[in-house]
Structure formats: structure tokens, C-alpha cells
PDB file of C-alpha atoms in Angstrom:
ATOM      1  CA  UNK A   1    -125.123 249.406  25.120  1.00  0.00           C
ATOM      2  CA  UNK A   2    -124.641 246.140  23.761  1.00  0.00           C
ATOM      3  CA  UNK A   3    -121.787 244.577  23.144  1.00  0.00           C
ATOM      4  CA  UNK A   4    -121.062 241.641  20.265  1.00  0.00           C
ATOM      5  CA  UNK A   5    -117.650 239.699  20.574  1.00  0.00           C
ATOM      6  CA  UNK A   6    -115.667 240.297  17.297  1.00  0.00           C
ATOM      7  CA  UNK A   7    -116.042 238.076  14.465  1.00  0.00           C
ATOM      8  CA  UNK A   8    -113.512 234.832  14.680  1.00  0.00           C
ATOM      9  CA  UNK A   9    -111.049 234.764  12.057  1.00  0.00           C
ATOM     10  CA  UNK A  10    -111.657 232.635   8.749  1.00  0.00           C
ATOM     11  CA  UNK A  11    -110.065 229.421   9.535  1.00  0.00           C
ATOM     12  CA  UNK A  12    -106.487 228.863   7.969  1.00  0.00           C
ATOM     13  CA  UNK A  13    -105.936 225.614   6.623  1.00  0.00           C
ATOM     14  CA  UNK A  14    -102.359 224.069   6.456  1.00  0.00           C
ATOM     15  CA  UNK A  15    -100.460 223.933   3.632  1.00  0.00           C
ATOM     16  CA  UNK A  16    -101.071 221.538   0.697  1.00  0.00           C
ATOM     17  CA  UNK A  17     -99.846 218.014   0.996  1.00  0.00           C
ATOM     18  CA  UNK A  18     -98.027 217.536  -1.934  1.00  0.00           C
ATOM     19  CA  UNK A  19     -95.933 214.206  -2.852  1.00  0.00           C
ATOM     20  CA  UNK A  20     -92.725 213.372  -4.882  1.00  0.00           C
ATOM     21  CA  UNK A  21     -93.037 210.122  -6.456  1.00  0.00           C
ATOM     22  CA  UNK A  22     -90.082 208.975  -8.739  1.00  0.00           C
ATOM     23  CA  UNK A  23     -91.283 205.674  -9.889  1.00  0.00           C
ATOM     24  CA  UNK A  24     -89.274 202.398 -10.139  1.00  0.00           C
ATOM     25  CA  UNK A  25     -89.515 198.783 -10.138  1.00  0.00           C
ATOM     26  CA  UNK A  26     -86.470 198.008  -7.232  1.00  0.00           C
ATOM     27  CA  UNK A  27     -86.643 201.400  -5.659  1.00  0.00           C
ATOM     28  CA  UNK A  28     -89.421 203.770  -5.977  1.00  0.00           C
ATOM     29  CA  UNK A  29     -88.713 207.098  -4.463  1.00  0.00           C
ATOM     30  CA  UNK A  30     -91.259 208.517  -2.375  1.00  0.00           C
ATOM     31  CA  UNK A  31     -91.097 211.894  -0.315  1.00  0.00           C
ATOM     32  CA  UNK A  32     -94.256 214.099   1.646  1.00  0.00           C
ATOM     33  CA  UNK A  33     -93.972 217.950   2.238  1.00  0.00           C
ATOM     34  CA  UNK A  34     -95.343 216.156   5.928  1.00  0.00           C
ATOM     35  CA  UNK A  35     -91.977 215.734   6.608  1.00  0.00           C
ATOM     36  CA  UNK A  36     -91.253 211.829   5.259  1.00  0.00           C
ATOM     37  CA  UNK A  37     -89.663 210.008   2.650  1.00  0.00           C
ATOM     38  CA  UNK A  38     -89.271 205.812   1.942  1.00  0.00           C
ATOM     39  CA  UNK A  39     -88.313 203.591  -0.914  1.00  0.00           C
ATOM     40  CA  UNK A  40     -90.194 200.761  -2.136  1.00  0.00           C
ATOM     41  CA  UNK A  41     -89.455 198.267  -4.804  1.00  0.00           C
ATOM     42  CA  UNK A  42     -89.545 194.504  -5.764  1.00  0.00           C
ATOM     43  CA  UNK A  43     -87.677 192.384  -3.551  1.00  0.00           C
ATOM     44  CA  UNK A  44     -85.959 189.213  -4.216  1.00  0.00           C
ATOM     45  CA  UNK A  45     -87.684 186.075  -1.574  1.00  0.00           C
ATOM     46  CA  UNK A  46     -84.079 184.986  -1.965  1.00  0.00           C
ATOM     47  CA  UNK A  47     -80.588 185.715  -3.194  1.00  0.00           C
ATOM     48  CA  UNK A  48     -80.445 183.947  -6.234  1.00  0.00           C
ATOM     49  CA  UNK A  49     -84.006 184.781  -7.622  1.00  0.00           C
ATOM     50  CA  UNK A  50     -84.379 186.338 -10.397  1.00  0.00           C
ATOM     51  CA  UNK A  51     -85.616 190.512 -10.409  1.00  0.00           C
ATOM     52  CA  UNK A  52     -88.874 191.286 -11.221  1.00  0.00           C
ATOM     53  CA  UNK A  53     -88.005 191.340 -14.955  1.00  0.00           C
ATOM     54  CA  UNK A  54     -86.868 187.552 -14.829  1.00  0.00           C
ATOM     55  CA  UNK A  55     -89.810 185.951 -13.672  1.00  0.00           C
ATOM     56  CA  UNK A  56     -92.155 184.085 -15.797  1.00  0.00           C
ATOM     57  CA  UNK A  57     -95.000 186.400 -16.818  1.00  0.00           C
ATOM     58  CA  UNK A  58     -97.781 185.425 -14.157  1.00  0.00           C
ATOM     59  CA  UNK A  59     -95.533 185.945 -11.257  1.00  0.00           C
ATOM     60  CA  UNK A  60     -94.447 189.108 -12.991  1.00  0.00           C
ATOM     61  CA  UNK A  61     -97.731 190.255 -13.430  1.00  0.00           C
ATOM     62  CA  UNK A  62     -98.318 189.856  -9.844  1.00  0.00           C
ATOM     63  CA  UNK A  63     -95.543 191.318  -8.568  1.00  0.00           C
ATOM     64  CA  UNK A  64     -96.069 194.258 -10.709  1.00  0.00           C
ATOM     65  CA  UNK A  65     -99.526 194.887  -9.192  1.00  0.00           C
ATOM     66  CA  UNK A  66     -98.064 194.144  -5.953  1.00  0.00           C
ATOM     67  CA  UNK A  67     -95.482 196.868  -6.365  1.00  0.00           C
ATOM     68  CA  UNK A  68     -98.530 199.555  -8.036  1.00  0.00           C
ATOM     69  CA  UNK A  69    -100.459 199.154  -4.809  1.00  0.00           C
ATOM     70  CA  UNK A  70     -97.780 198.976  -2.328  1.00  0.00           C
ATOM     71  CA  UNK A  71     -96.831 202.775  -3.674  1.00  0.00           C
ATOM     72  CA  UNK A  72    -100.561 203.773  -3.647  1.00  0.00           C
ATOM     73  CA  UNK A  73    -101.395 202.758  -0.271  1.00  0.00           C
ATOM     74  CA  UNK A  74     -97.777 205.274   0.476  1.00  0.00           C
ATOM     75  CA  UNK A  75     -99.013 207.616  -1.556  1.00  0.00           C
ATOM     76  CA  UNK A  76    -102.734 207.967   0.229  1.00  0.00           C
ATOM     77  CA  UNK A  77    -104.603 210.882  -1.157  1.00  0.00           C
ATOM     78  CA  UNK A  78    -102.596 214.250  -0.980  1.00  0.00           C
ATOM     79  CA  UNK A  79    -103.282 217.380  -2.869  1.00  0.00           C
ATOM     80  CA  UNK A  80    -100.564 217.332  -5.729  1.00  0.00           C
ATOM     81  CA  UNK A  81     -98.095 214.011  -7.028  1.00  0.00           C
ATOM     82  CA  UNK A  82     -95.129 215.252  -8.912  1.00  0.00           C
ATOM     83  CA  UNK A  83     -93.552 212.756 -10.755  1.00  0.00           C
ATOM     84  CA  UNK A  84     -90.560 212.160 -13.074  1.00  0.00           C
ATOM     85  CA  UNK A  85     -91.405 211.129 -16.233  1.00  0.00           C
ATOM     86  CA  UNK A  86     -89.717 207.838 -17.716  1.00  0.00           C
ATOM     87  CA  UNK A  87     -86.081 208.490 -18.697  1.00  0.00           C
ATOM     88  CA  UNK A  88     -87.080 207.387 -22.721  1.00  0.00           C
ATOM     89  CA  UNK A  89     -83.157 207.246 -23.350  1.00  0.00           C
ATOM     90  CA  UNK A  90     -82.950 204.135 -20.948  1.00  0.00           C
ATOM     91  CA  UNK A  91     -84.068 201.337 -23.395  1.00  0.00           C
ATOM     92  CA  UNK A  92     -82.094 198.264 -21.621  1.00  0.00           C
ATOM     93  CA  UNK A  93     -84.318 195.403 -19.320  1.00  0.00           C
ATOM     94  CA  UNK A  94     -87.271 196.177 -17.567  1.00  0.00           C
ATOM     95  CA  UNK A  95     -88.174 199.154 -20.342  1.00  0.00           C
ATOM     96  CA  UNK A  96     -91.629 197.501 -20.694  1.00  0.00           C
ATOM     97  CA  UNK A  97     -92.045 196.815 -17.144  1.00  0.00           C
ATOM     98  CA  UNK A  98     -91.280 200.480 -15.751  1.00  0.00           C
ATOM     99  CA  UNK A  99     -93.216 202.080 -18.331  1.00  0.00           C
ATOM    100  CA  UNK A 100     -96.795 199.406 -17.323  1.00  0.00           C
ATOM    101  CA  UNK A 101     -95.685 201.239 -13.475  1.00  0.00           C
ATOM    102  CA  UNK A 102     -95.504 204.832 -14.739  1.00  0.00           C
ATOM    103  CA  UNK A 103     -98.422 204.600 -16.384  1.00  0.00           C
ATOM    104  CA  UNK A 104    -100.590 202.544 -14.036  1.00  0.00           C
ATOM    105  CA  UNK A 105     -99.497 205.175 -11.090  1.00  0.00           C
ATOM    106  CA  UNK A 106    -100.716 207.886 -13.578  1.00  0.00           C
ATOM    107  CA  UNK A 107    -103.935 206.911 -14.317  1.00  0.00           C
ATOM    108  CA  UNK A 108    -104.857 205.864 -10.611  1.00  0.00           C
ATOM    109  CA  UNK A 109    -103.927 209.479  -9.590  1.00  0.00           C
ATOM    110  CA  UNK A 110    -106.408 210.896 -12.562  1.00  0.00           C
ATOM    111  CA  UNK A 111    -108.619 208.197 -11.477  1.00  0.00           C
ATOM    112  CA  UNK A 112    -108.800 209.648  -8.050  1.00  0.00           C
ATOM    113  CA  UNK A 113    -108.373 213.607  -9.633  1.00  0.00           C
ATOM    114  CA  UNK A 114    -105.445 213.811  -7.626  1.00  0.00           C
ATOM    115  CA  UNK A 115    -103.611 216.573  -9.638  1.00  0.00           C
ATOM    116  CA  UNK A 116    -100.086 215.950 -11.348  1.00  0.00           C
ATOM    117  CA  UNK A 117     -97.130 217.973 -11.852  1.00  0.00           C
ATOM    118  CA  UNK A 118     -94.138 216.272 -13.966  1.00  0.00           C
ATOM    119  CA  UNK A 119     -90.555 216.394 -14.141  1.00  0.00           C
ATOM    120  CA  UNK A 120     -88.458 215.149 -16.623  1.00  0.00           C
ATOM    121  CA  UNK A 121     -84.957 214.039 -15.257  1.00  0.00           C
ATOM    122  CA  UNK A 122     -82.562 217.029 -16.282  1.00  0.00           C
ATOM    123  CA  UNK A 123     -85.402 218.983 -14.703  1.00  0.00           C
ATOM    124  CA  UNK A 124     -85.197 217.629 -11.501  1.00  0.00           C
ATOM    125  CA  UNK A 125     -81.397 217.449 -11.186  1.00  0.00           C
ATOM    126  CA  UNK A 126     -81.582 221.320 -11.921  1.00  0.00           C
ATOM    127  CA  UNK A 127     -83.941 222.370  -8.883  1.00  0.00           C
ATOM    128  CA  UNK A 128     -82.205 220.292  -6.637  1.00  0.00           C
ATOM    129  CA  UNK A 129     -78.448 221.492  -7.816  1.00  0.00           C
ATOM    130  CA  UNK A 130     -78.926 224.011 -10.613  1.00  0.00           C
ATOM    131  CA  UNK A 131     -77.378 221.887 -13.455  1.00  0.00           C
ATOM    132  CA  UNK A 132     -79.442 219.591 -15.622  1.00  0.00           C
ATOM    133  CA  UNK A 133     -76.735 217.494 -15.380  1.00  0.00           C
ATOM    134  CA  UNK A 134     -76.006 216.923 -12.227  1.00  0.00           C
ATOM    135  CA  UNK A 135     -75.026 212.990 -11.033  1.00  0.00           C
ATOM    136  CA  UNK A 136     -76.917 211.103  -8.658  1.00  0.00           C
ATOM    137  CA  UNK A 137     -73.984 212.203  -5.672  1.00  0.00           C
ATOM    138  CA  UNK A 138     -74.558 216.308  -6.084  1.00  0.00           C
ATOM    139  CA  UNK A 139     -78.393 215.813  -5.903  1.00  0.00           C
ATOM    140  CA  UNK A 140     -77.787 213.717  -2.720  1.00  0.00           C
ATOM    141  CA  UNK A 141     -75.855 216.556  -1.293  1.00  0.00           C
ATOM    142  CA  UNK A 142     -77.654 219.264  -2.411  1.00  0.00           C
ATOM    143  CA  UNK A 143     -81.038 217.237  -0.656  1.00  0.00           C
ATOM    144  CA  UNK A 144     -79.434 216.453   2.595  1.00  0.00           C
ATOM    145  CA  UNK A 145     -77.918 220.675   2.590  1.00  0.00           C
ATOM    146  CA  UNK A 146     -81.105 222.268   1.717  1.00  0.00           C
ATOM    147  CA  UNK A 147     -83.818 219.715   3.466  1.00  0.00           C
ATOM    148  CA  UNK A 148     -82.200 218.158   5.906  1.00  0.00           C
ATOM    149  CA  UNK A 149     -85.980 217.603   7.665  1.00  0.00           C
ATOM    150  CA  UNK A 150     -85.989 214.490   5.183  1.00  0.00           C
ATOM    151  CA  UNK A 151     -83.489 211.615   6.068  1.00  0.00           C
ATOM    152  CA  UNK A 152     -82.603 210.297   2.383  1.00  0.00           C
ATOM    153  CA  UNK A 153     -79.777 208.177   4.305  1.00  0.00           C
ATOM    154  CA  UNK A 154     -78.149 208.866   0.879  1.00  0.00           C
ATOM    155  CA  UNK A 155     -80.442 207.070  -1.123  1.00  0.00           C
ATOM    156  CA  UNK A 156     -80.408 208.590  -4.316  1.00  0.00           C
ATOM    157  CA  UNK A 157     -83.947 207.293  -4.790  1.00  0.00           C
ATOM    158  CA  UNK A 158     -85.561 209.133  -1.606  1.00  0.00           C
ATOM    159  CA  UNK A 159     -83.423 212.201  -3.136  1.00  0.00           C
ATOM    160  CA  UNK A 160     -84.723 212.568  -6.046  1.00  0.00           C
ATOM    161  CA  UNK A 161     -88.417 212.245  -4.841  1.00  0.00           C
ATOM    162  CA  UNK A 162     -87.284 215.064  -2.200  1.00  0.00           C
ATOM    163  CA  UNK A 163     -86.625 216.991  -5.331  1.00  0.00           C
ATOM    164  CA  UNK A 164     -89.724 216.707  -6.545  1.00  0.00           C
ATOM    165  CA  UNK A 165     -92.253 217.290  -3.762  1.00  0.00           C
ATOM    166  CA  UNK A 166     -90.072 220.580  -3.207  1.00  0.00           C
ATOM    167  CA  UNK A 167     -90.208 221.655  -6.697  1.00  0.00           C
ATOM    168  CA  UNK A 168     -94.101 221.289  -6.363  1.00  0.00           C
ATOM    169  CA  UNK A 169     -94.397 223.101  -2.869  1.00  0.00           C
ATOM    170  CA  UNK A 170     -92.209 226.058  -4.871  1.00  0.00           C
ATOM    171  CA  UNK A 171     -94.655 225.686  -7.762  1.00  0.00           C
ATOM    172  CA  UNK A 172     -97.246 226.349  -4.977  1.00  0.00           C
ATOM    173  CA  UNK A 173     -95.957 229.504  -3.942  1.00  0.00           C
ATOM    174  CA  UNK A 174     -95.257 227.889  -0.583  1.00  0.00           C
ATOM    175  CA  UNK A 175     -91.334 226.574  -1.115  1.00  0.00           C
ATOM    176  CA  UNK A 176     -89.565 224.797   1.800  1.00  0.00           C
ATOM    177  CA  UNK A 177     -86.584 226.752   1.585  1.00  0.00           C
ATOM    178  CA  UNK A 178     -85.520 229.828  -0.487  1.00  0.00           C
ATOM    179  CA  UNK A 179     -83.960 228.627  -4.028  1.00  0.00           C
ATOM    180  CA  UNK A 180     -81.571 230.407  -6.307  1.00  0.00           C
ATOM    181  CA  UNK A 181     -83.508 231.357  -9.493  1.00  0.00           C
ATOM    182  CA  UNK A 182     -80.907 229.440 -11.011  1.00  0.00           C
ATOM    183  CA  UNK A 183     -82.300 225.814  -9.483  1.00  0.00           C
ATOM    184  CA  UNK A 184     -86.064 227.347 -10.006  1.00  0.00           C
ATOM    185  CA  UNK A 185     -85.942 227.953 -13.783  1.00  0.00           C
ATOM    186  CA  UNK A 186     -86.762 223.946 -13.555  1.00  0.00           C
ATOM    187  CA  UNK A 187     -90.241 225.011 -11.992  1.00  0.00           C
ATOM    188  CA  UNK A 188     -90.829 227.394 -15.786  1.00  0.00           C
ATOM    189  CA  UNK A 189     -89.720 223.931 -17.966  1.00  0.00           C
ATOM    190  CA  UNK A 190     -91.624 221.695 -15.758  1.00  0.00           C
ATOM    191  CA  UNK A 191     -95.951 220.607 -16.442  1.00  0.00           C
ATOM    192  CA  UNK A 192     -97.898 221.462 -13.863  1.00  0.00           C
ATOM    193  CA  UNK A 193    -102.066 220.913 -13.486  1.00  0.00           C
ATOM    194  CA  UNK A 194    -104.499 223.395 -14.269  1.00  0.00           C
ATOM    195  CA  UNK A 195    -106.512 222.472 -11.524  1.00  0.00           C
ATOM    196  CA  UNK A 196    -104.472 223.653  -8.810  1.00  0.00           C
ATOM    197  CA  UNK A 197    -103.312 227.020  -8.211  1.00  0.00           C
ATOM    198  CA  UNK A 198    -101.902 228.668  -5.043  1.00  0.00           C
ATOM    199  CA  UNK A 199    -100.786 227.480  -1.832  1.00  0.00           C
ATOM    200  CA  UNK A 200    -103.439 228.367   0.580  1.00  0.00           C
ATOM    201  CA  UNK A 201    -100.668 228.524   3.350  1.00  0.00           C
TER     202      UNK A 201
END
């Protein structure tokens, strides 16, 4: 009689990488369902220089691409980005400058067919706290008590990108953590890609 060893099991691959970017020109939130989170943003060679917005427009220019692929080289190549979209109620200085980011991250992620998932504000304040509303402080508190795996060190910034990575990994079927329905009616209001479906956890 011969005997054949059984058939290995079809190799499980981990979970997808998915990343929460919430973009910014001092303090760009980014967070990895690998278990990190950082902030980058423009910073000042001095004290008394001006912010990104007050520099003459070559040096802005610069710094602006600076800044674009500082957060790409973060961001690397993962599965899914979710990011916010632009608060359009905030009109005040550095409107212009924060909507050249948003879209420049945007189109280098569809560039590299990196599907996206977006969030508008009030959506992302209700996953993380379940109320649209919610200020910076309860979405700090409500990161750090539900995934306390990512140190924020109470940056609302690293928060809020927290926020957003989880919201995708839920979208994925795979979430971090159970989440009141309450929190994950953000997930229904939210736009997610049509080129990615399941979580092949």
C-alpha cells in the first residue's frame, strides 16, 4: 500500500496593511495596522522663522515637496490609505497650501493604485467616540482606551490617524477591537474603494 503525505494547507497570508493618514502641513498624522504611528510636519530651522505659509514662494514650494515625500517614504506601499478629507469649513492661512498636500498625497497613492478609503472629519470623530462631534480630547481618550498598542503620547494628530487605519481594518472585516454599532455607523457614511474587498485574515 502506498502511502501519500496529506496535502499542505493553502498558505494564509497576514492581514492587510492598511494606513491612516490625516494630512497636514505642521503635523501630519500617520498610523499602520503594523502596530506604529508618527507625526510629521514642517519645521521651523529656527524660532523666529516664519511657518511654511510665510515663506517666500520658492522656499515654500520646496518645503512643500519636502513635506509630500517625507509622508510618502512613511507611508511605503501598504494595501489601503484612509484619509480625512480637507475640513472645507477651515478657510483661514495655509487653505491653499493644505489643499496642494491633500491632493498631491492623493494622486501619488492612485499613481501607485494604492486603494483609498476617506473620512470626512465628523466621520472620524464618530468611530473613534461615537459622536460626530466629539473634540480633539475625547478622541485622544477614546484612542489610547480602545488601542492602546499605538502610543499617540496624546497627540491629537497620531489620534486621529489611529482612527482612521482602524476604521479601514473594520471596513475590512478584520477590526482591531470590537466597536459599538454606534461608533461603526461612520464605516456606512464613509467612501471606500471598489478595488478592495475582504480582509484575507
Amino acid at each position: 500500500m502506498t502511502l501519500t503525505a496529506p496535502e499542505a494547507p493553502p498558505a494564509r497570508r497576514a492581514p492587510y496593511t492598511v494606513i491612516g493618514l490625516d494630512p497636514s502641513l505642521t503635523a501630519t498624522g500617520i498610523a499602520s495596522s503594523t502596530g506604529w504611528c508618527e507625526v510629521i510636519g514642517y519645521k521651523k530651522p529656527r524660532a523666529k522663522d516664519p511657518g511654511i505659509t510665510g515663506l517666500p514662494h520658492p522656499q515654500r514650494r520646496e518645503a512643500l515637496h519636502e513635506l509630500h515625500q517625507a509622508i510618502t517614504d512613511t507611508i511605503g506601499r501598504p494595501d489601503l490609505v484612509v484619509i480625512e478629507l480637507p475640513a472645507v469649513s477651515r478657510s483661514g492661512g495655509g487653505a491653499h497650501e493644505r489643499g496642494w498636500l491633500w491632493w498631491q498625497l492623493y494622486n501619488h497613492l492612485a499613481a501607485l493604485e494604492i486603494p483609498v478609503g476617506l473620512l470626512s472629519p465628523n466621520q472620524r470623530a464618530l468611530y473613534a467616540t461615537g459622536k460626530g462631534n466629539a473634540g480633539k480630547g475625547a478622541v485622544i481618550d477614546a484612542v489610547a482606551r480602545r488601542f492602546p498598542t499605538w502610543n499617540t503620547e496624546g497627540d491629537d494628530n497620531a489620534a486621529d490617524a489611529v482612527t482612521l487605519m482602524a476604521a479601514g481594518r473594520d471596513w475590512l472585516g478584520h477590526p482591531i477591537t470590537s466597536m459599538p454599532q454606534t461608533h461603526r455607523a461612520a464605516i456606512t457614511k464613509a467612501i471606500w474603494p471598489d478595488t478592495l474587498t475582504g480582509d484575507p485574515s
